Amino acid sequence: MNGFADLLLKAGPTRLFAALGITAVAAALLFTLVLRMGGEEKSLLFAGVDMREASAITQRLDQADIPYELRGDGSSIFVARSRVLEARMMLSADGLPSRGSIGYEIFDEPDALGQTQFQQNINRLRALEGELARTIGSLDGIVSARVHLVLPERQLFARETEQPSASIVLRLRRDELTPGQVRAIRNLVASATPGLTTGRVTIIDETGRLLAAAQNEEGAVAEGIDARQTAMEERIRRTVTDIVEGIVGQGNARVQVTAEMDFSRISETSERFDPEGRVVRSTSTTEETAASNEGARGATTGANVPDPNGGNGGGAQNNNNSSQETVNYEISRTTRTEVSEGGRIRRLSVAVAVDGVTTPGADGAEPAYAPRSAEDMQRLTALVRSAVGFSAERGDTVEVVNTQFARAAPPGAAAEESGMLGFLGDLDTMRIIEIVAALIASLAFVFFVLRPLISSLVRGGNGAANPMPETPALPAPTGAAALPAPEEPEAVIDIAQIQGRVRASSVKKVAEVVDKHPDESVQLIRGWLNNAM
């Protein structure tokens, strides 16, 4: 303890203050590094925020005294993990973020009553576009949406009016949307807009790729035909895949189906008459009776004289009777109208690839591959034909082939190879870079700044306490008095006395020692001077 106190006293106030300052700076740096590494991890609050809304959000966070951090291009805001829910609830109460769109809250303004009809129509259009954009942006796979509606006004005395239309720009989370999702968005917008049809809705993504184009009636029919054909092929493929994989195992079969379909719509009407099937429709009977007298030949006076006995003068009387019957028959008739809707399969082609049998190797050996037997392949072919409704008359083809599949490396092996890199991949990259940079800076400060300063101070203190560390003693002159001991503070180096007492050979030896050990000699003399002071 006394040695340490002597060291501090002999080091001097300047060196003591320098050592204390360096130690304080090093401690502050280490404390800051440890505090930053051990601080609470930040979590994402909002991402993809517009710059204008990002400014409003950060101002609100400053008012609530919630520390935040902006990353990327300023559109991602991070706060402490424990305060994420609090910040989101607070910002939601303020209507932030609004995704850059204005909904029906535009009519909450107090000056809405003083607006003109034109302003009200524009605000109504903006509100409708904003509400649609919010609804579409809430769907899975969509980051944000922008909707443009064209709602033409009906002109007076106009017989034909222009139809509404819509254009939608989507920012996607993944590469693309499914056709079903695109149709759902078109139907959503068409149902929410008065007079709008799905055929007049255009959808594109942020890269300018067309997802759905505006169509007329013929285009809509063509799109429906393609969708029906795709659905039919997918249904057959799933059916065959389920049957084959149930036998050969999951992932050991690949199925492709191509269907040529007939979408012609046929209407047929036929009329048939049956001559054997007669039915009496109506019957008509007519009877006639006629009576006539035959007189004498020629005209005489006696013929004109009436017969006193009541006779007719000798003439003959004739009676005629006739009967007529008409029967109307109805011939049986059959009228048949047949309407054949499109969607019939004209020709079907099915290709099935089946993997062989893989047997695990013993004692870590590679697995052995063996093809399937011909009997197994025949059974699989028969099952596939039955599942798809094979028809030779229709020209269907079914091919089932046994081949070896190319297998990827198992996930476990990839994870073992990745090692620490796989673990680091789950962490925040920027966080890792910050920690590594701080460690490198701290180590560089300790080894290149702090360590040399402390070493120089320690060397200086040790030199004051022990003026001759490992310094070879000067040889004493032969036959002469020894040099004054350096420990004595009263000793004064008198060159004249030394030259008078030592011999020339001793002086020469001293000069040789000084030439060989100049640093030690300087340190020896410096120690003498310190002791003399």
CSV table of N, CA, C and O in Angstrom, one decimal, residues 302-314:
chain,number,residue,atom,x,y,z
A,302,GLY,N,-156.8,-30.9,-120.7
A,302,GLY,CA,-157.2,-31.8,-119.6
A,302,GLY,C,-156.2,-31.7,-118.4
A,302,GLY,O,-156.6,-31.9,-117.3
A,303,ALA,N,-155.0,-31.3,-118.8
A,303,ALA,CA,-154.0,-31.2,-117.7
A,303,ALA,C,-154.3,-30.0,-116.8
A,303,ALA,O,-154.0,-30.0,-115.7
A,304,ASN,N,-154.9,-29.1,-117.4
A,304,ASN,CA,-155.2,-27.9,-116.6
A,304,ASN,C,-156.5,-27.9,-115.9
A,304,ASN,O,-156.8,-27.0,-115.1
A,305,VAL,N,-157.3,-28.9,-116.2
A,305,VAL,CA,-158.6,-29.0,-115.5
A,305,VAL,C,-158.4,-29.9,-114.3
A,305,VAL,O,-157.9,-31.0,-114.3
A,306,PRO,N,-158.9,-29.4,-113.2
A,306,PRO,CA,-158.7,-30.2,-111.9
A,306,PRO,C,-159.5,-31.5,-112.0
A,306,PRO,O,-160.6,-31.5,-112.5
A,307,ASP,N,-158.9,-32.5,-111.4
A,307,ASP,CA,-159.6,-33.8,-111.3
A,307,ASP,C,-160.6,-33.7,-110.2
A,307,ASP,O,-160.2,-33.4,-109.1
A,308,PRO,N,-161.8,-34.1,-110.6
A,308,PRO,CA,-162.9,-34.1,-109.5
A,308,PRO,C,-162.6,-35.1,-108.4
A,308,PRO,O,-163.1,-35.0,-107.3
A,309,ASN,N,-161.8,-36.1,-108.8
A,309,ASN,CA,-161.6,-37.2,-107.8
A,309,ASN,C,-160.3,-36.9,-106.9
A,309,ASN,O,-159.8,-37.8,-106.2
A,310,GLY,N,-159.7,-35.7,-107.1
A,310,GLY,CA,-158.5,-35.4,-106.3
A,310,GLY,C,-157.3,-35.9,-107.0
A,310,GLY,O,-156.2,-35.9,-106.4
A,311,GLY,N,-157.2,-36.4,-108.0
A,311,GLY,CA,-156.0,-36.8,-108.7
A,311,GLY,C,-155.2,-35.7,-109.2
A,311,GLY,O,-155.6,-34.5,-109.3
A,312,ASN,N,-154.0,-36.0,-109.7
A,312,ASN,CA,-153.1,-34.9,-110.2
A,312,ASN,C,-153.0,-35.0,-111.8
A,312,ASN,O,-152.0,-34.7,-112.4
A,313,GLY,N,-154.0,-35.5,-112.2
A,313,GLY,CA,-154.0,-35.6,-113.7
A,313,GLY,C,-153.2,-36.7,-114.2
A,313,GLY,O,-152.7,-36.6,-115.3
A,314,GLY,N,-152.8,-37.7,-113.4
A,314,GLY,CA,-152.1,-38.9,-113.9
A,314,GLY,C,-150.6,-38.8,-113.9
A,314,GLY,O,-150.0,-39.6,-114.5
